[in-house]
PDB file of C-alpha atoms in Angstrom:
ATOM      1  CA  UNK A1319      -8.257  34.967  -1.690  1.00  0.00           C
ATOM      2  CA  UNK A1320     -11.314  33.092  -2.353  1.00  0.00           C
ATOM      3  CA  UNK A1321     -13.987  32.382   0.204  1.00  0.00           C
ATOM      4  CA  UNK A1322     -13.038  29.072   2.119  1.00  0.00           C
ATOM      5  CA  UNK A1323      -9.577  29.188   1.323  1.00  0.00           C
ATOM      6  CA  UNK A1324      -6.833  30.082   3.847  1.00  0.00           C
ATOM      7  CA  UNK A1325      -3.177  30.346   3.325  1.00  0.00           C
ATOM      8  CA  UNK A1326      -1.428  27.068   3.144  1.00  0.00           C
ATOM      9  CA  UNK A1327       1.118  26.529   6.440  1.00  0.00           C
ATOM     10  CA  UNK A1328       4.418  25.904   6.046  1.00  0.00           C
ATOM     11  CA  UNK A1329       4.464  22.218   6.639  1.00  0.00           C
ATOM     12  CA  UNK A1330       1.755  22.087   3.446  1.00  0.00           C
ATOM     13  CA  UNK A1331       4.680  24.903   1.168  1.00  0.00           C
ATOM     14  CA  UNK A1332       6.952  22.262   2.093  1.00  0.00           C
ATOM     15  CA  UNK A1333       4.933  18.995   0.991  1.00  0.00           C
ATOM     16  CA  UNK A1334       3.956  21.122  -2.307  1.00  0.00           C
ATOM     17  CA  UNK A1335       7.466  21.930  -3.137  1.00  0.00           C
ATOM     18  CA  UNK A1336       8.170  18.634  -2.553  1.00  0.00           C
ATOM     19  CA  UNK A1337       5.269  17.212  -4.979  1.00  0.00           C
ATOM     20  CA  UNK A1338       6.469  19.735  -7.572  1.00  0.00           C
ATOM     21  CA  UNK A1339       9.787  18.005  -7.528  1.00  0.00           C
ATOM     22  CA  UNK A1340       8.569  14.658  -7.798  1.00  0.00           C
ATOM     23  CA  UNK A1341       5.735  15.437 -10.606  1.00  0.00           C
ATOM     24  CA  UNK A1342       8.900  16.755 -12.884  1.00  0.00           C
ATOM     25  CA  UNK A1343      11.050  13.651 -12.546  1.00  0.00           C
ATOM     26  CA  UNK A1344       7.890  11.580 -12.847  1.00  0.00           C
ATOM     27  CA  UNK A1345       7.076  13.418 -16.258  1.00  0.00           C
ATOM     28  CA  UNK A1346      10.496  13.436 -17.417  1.00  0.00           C
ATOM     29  CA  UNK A1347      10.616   9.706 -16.917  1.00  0.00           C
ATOM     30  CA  UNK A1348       7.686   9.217 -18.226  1.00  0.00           C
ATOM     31  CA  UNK A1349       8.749  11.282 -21.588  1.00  0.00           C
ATOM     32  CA  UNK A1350      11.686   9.360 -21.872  1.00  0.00           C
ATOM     33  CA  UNK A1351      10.030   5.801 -21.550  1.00  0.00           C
ATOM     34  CA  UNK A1352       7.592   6.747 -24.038  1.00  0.00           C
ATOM     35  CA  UNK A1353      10.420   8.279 -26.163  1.00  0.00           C
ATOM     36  CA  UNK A1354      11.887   4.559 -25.969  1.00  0.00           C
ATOM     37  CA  UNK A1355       9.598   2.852 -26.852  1.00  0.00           C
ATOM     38  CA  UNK A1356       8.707   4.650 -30.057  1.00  0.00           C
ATOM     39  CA  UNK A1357      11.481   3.381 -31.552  1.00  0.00           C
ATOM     40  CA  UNK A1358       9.831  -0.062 -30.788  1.00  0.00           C
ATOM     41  CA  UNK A1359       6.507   0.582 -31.945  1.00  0.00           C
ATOM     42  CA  UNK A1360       3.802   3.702 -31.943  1.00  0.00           C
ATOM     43  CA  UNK A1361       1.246   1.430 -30.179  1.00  0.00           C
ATOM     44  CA  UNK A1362       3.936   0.336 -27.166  1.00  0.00           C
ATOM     45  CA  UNK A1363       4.316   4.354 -26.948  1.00  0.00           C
ATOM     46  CA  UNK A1364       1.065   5.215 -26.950  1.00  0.00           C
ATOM     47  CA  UNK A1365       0.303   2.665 -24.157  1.00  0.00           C
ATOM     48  CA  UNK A1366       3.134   3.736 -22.385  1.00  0.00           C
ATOM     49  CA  UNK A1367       2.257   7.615 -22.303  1.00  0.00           C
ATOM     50  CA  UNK A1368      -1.723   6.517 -21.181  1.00  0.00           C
ATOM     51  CA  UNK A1369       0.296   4.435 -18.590  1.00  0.00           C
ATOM     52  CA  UNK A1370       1.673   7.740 -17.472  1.00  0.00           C
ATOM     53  CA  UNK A1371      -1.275  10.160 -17.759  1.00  0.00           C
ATOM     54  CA  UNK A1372      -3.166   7.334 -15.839  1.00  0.00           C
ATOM     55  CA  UNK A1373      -1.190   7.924 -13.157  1.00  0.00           C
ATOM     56  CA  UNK A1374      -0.258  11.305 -13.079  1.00  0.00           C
ATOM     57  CA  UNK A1375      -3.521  12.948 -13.420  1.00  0.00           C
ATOM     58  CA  UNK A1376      -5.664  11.003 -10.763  1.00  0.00           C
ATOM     59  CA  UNK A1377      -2.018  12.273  -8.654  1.00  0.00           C
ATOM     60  CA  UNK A1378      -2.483  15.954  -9.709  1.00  0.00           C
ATOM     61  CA  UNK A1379      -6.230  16.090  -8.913  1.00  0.00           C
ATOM     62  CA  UNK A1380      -5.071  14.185  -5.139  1.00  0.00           C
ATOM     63  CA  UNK A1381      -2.920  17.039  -4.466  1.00  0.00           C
ATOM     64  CA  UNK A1382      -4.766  20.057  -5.597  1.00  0.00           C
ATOM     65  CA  UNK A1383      -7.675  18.415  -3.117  1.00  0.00           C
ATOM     66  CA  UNK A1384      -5.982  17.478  -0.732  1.00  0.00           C
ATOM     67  CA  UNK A1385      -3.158  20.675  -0.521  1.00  0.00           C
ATOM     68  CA  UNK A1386      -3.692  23.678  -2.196  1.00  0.00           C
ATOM     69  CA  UNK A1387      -7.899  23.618  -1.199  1.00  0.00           C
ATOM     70  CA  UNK A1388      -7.323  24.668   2.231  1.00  0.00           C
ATOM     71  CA  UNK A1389     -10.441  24.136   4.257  1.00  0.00           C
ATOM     72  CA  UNK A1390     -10.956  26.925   6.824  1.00  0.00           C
ATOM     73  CA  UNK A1391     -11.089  24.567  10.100  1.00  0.00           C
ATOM     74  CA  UNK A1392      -7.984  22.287  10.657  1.00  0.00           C
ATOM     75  CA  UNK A1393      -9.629  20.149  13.375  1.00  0.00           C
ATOM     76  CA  UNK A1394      -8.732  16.771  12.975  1.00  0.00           C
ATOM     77  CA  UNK A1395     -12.500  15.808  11.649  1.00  0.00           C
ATOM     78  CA  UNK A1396     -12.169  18.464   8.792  1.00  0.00           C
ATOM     79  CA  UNK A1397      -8.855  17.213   8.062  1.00  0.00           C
ATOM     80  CA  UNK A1398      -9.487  13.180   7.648  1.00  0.00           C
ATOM     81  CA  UNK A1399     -12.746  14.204   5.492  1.00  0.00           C
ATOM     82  CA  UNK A1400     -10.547  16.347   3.101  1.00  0.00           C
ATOM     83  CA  UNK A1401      -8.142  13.556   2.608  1.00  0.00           C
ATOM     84  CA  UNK A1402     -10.458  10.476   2.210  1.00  0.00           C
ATOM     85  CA  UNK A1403     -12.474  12.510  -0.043  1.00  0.00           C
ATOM     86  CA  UNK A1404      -9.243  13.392  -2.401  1.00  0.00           C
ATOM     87  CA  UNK A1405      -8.240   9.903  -1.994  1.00  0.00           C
ATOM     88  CA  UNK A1406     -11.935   9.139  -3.282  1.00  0.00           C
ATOM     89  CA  UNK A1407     -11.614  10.868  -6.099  1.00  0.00           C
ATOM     90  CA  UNK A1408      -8.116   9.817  -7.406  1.00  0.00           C
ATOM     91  CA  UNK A1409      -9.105   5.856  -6.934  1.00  0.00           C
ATOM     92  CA  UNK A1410     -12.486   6.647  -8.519  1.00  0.00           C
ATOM     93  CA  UNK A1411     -10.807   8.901 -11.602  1.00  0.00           C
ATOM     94  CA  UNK A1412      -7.818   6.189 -11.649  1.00  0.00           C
ATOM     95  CA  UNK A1413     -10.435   3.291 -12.488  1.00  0.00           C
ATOM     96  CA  UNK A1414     -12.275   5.874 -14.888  1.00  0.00           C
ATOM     97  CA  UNK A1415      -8.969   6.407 -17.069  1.00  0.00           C
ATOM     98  CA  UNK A1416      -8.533   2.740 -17.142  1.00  0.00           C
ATOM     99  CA  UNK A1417     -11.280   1.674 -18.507  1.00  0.00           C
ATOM    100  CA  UNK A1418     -11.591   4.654 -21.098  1.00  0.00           C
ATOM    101  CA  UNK A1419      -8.101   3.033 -22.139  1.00  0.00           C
ATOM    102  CA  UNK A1420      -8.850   0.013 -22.311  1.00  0.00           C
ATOM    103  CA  UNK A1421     -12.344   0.424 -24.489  1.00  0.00           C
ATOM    104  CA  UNK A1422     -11.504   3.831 -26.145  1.00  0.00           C
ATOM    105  CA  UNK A1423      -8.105   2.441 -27.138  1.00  0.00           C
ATOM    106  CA  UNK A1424      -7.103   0.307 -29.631  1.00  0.00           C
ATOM    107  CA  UNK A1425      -4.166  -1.709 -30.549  1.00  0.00           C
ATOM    108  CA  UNK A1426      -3.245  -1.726 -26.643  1.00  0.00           C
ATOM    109  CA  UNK A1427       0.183  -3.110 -25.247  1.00  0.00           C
ATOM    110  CA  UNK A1428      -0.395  -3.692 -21.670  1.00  0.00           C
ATOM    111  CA  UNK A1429       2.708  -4.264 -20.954  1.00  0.00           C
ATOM    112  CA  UNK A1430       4.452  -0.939 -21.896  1.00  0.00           C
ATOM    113  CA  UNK A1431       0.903   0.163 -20.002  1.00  0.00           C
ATOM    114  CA  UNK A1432       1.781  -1.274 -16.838  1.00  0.00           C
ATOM    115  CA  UNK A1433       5.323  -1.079 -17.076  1.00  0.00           C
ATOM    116  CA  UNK A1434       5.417   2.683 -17.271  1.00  0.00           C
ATOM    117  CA  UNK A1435       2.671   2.870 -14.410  1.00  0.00           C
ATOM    118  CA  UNK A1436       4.062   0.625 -11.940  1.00  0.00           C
ATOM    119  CA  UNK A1437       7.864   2.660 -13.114  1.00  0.00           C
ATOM    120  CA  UNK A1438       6.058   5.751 -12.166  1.00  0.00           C
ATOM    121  CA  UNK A1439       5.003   4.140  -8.743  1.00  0.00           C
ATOM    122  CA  UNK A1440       8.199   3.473  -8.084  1.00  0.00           C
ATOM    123  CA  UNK A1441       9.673   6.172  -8.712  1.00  0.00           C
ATOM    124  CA  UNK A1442       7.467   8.268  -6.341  1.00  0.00           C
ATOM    125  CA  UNK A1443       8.456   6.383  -3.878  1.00  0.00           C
ATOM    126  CA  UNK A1444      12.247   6.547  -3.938  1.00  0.00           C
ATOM    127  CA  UNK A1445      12.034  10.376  -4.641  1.00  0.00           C
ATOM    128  CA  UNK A1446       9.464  11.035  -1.933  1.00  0.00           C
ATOM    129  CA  UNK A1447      11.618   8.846   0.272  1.00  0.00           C
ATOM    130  CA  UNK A1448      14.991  10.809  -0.607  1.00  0.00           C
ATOM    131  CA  UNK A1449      13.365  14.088  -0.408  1.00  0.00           C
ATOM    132  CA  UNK A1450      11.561  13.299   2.861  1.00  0.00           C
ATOM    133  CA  UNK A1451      14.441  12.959   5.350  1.00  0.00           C
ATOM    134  CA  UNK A1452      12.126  12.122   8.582  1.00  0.00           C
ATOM    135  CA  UNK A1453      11.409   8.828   6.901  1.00  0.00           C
ATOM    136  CA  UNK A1454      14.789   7.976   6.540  1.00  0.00           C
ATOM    137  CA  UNK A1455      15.671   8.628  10.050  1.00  0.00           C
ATOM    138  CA  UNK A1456      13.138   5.615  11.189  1.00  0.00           C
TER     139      UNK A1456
ATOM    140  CA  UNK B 311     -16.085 -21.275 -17.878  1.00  0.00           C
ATOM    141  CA  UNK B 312     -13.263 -19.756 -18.926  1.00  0.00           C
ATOM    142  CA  UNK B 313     -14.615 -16.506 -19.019  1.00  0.00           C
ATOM    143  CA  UNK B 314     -16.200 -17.031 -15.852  1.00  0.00           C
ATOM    144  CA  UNK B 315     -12.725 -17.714 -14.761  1.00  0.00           C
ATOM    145  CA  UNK B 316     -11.371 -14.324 -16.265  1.00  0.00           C
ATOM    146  CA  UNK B 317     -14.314 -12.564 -14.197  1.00  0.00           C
ATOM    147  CA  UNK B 318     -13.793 -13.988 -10.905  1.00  0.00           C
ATOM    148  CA  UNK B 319     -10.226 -13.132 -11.319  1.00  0.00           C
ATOM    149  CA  UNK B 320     -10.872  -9.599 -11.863  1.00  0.00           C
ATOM    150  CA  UNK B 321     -13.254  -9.541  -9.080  1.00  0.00           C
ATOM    151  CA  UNK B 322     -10.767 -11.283  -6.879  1.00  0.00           C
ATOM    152  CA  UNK B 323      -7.786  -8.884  -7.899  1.00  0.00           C
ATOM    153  CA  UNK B 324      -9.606  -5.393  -7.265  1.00  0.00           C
ATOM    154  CA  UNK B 325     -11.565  -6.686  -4.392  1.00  0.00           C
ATOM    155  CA  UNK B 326      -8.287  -7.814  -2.415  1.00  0.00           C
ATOM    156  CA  UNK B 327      -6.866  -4.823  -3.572  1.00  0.00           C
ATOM    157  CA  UNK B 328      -9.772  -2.457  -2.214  1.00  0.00           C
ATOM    158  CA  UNK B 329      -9.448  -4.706   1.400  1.00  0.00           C
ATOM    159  CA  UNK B 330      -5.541  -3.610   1.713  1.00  0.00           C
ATOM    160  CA  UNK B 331      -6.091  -0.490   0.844  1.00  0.00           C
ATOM    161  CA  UNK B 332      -9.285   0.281   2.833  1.00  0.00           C
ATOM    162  CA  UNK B 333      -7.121  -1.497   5.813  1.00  0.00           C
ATOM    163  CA  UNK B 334      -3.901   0.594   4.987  1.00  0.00           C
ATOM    164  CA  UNK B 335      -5.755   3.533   4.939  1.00  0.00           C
ATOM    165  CA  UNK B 336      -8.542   3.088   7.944  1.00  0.00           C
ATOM    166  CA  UNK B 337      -4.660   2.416   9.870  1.00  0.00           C
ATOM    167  CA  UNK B 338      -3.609   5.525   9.058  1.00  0.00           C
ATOM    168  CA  UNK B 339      -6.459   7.708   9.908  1.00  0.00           C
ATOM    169  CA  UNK B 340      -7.186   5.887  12.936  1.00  0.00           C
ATOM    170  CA  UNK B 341      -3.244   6.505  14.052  1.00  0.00           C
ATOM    171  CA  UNK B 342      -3.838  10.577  12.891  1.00  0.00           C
ATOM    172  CA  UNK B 343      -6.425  10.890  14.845  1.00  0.00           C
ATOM    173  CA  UNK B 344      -4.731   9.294  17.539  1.00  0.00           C
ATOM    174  CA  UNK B 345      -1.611  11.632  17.090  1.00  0.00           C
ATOM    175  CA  UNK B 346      -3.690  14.420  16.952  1.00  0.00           C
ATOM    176  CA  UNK B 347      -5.335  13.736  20.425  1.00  0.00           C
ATOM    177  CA  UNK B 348      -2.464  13.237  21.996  1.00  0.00           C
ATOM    178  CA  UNK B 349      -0.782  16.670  20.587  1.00  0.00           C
ATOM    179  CA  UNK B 350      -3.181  19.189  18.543  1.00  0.00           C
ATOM    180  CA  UNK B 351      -0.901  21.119  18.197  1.00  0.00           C
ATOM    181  CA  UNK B 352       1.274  18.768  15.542  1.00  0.00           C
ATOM    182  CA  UNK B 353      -1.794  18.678  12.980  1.00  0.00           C
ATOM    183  CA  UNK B 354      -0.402  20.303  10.418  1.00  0.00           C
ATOM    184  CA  UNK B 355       2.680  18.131  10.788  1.00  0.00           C
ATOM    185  CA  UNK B 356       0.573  15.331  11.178  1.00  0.00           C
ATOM    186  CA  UNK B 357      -1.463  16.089   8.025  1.00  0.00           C
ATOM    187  CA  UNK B 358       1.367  16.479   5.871  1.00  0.00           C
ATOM    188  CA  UNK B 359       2.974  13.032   7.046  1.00  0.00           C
ATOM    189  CA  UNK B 360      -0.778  11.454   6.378  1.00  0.00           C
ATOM    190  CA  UNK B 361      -0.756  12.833   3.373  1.00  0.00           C
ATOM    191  CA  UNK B 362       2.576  11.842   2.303  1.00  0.00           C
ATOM    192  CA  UNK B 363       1.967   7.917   3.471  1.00  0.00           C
ATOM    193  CA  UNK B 364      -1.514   7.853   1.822  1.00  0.00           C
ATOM    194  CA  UNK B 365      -0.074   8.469  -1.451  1.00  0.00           C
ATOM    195  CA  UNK B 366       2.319   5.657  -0.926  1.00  0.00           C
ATOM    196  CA  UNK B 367      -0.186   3.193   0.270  1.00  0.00           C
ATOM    197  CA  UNK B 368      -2.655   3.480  -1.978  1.00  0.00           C
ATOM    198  CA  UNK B 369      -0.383   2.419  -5.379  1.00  0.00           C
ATOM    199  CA  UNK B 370      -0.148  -0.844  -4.623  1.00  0.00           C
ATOM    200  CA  UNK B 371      -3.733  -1.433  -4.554  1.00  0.00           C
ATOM    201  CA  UNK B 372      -4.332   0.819  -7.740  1.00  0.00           C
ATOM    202  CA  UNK B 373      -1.991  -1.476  -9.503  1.00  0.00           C
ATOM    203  CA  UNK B 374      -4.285  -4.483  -8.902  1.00  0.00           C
ATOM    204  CA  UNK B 375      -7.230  -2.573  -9.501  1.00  0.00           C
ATOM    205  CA  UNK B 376      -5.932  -1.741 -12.801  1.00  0.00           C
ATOM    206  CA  UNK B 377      -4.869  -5.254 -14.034  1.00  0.00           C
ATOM    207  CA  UNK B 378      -8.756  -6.393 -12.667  1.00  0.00           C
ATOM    208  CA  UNK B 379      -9.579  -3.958 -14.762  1.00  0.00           C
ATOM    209  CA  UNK B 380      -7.391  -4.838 -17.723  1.00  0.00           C
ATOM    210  CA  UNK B 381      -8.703  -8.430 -17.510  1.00  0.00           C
ATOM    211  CA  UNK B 382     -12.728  -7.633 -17.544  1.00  0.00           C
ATOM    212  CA  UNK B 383     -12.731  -5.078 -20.081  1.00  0.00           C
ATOM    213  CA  UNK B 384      -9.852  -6.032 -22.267  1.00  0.00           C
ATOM    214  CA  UNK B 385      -9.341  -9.836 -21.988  1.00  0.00           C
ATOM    215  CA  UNK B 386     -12.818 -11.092 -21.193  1.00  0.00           C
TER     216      UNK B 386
END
């Protein structure tokens, strides 16, 4: 195990598995929107699939921070600093893949864009609602 | 003036997005740390739950952010 890493606790396994389960149906959604649309046009794909990425790698990089780095103390200091920072760097690597898309890419259809990144909201909140069952109980 | 326009919107968009998710998330933390005084011993429960919630309150926002976004760099 590296230095600074601990092993993650069971409520973190459980979160992770959870993630895992969510990050599939998000990418399989995501596949088949972008599959979709292709038969529309390659630029409404295209769009769609950055739409996607946008999202799901700024996600990825939230949840390797913010789960799998396990700092060594778990006071509640150490723990609020390892989350804002994540959530620092998946806003500030969301608004970097946005604006690489929208200079770096070009014909752009922002509505297949938006569409499949608002989608992929949406649908990590109904699966991390349905898998979570304390959240239901309130 | 119109693309004056298209810039203040953009500003407007991402900065009201940044203010509900800096006061979504400045909630939340406050509300761990308040859980966490009460009972240290639910941290790790805590954390997960924080976790879970910050991930659902910062999308709005991002969505906002990206359509300011959208509007300086692709439509201005």
């Amino acid at each position: 195990m590296r230095k600074g890493h601990r092993k993650p606790g069971v409520h973190t396994r459980i979160a992770l598995q959870q993630f895992r389960k969510v990050f599939l149906i998000q990418v399989v959604s995501l596949v088949i929107i972008a599959g979709v649309l292709l038969l529309h046009s390659l630029s409404a794909a295209w769009s769609s699939l950055c739409g996607g990425l946008i999202f799901l790698l700024p996600g990825y990089v939230f949840v390797y921070r913010a789960l799998v780095v396990q700092q060594t103390k778990s006071t509640p200091g150490a723990v609020i600093r390892q989350l804002y920072t994540s959530e620092i760097w998946k806003m500030g690597l969301s608004i970097a893949l946005f604006i690489a898309v929208f200079i770096l890419i070009q014909p752009l259809n922002p509505f297949s864009l938006f569409g499949t990144y608002i989608w992929l909201q949406l649908t990590g909140f109904i699966a991390q609602l349905r898998l979570n069952n304390s959240f239901l109980k309130l | 003036m119109e693309m004056a326009l298209l810039y203040i919107a953009g500003a407007l968009m991402m900065g009201l997005g940044a203010v509900g998710a800096a006061v979504g998330i400045g909630i939340l933390g406050g509300k761990f740390l308040e859980g966490a005084a009460r009972q240290p011993e639910l941290i790790p429960l805590l954390r997960t739950q924080f976790f879970i919630v910050m991930g659902l309150v910062d999308a709005v926002p991002m969505i906002g952010v990206g359509l300011g976004l959208y509007v300086l760099f692709a439509v201005a």
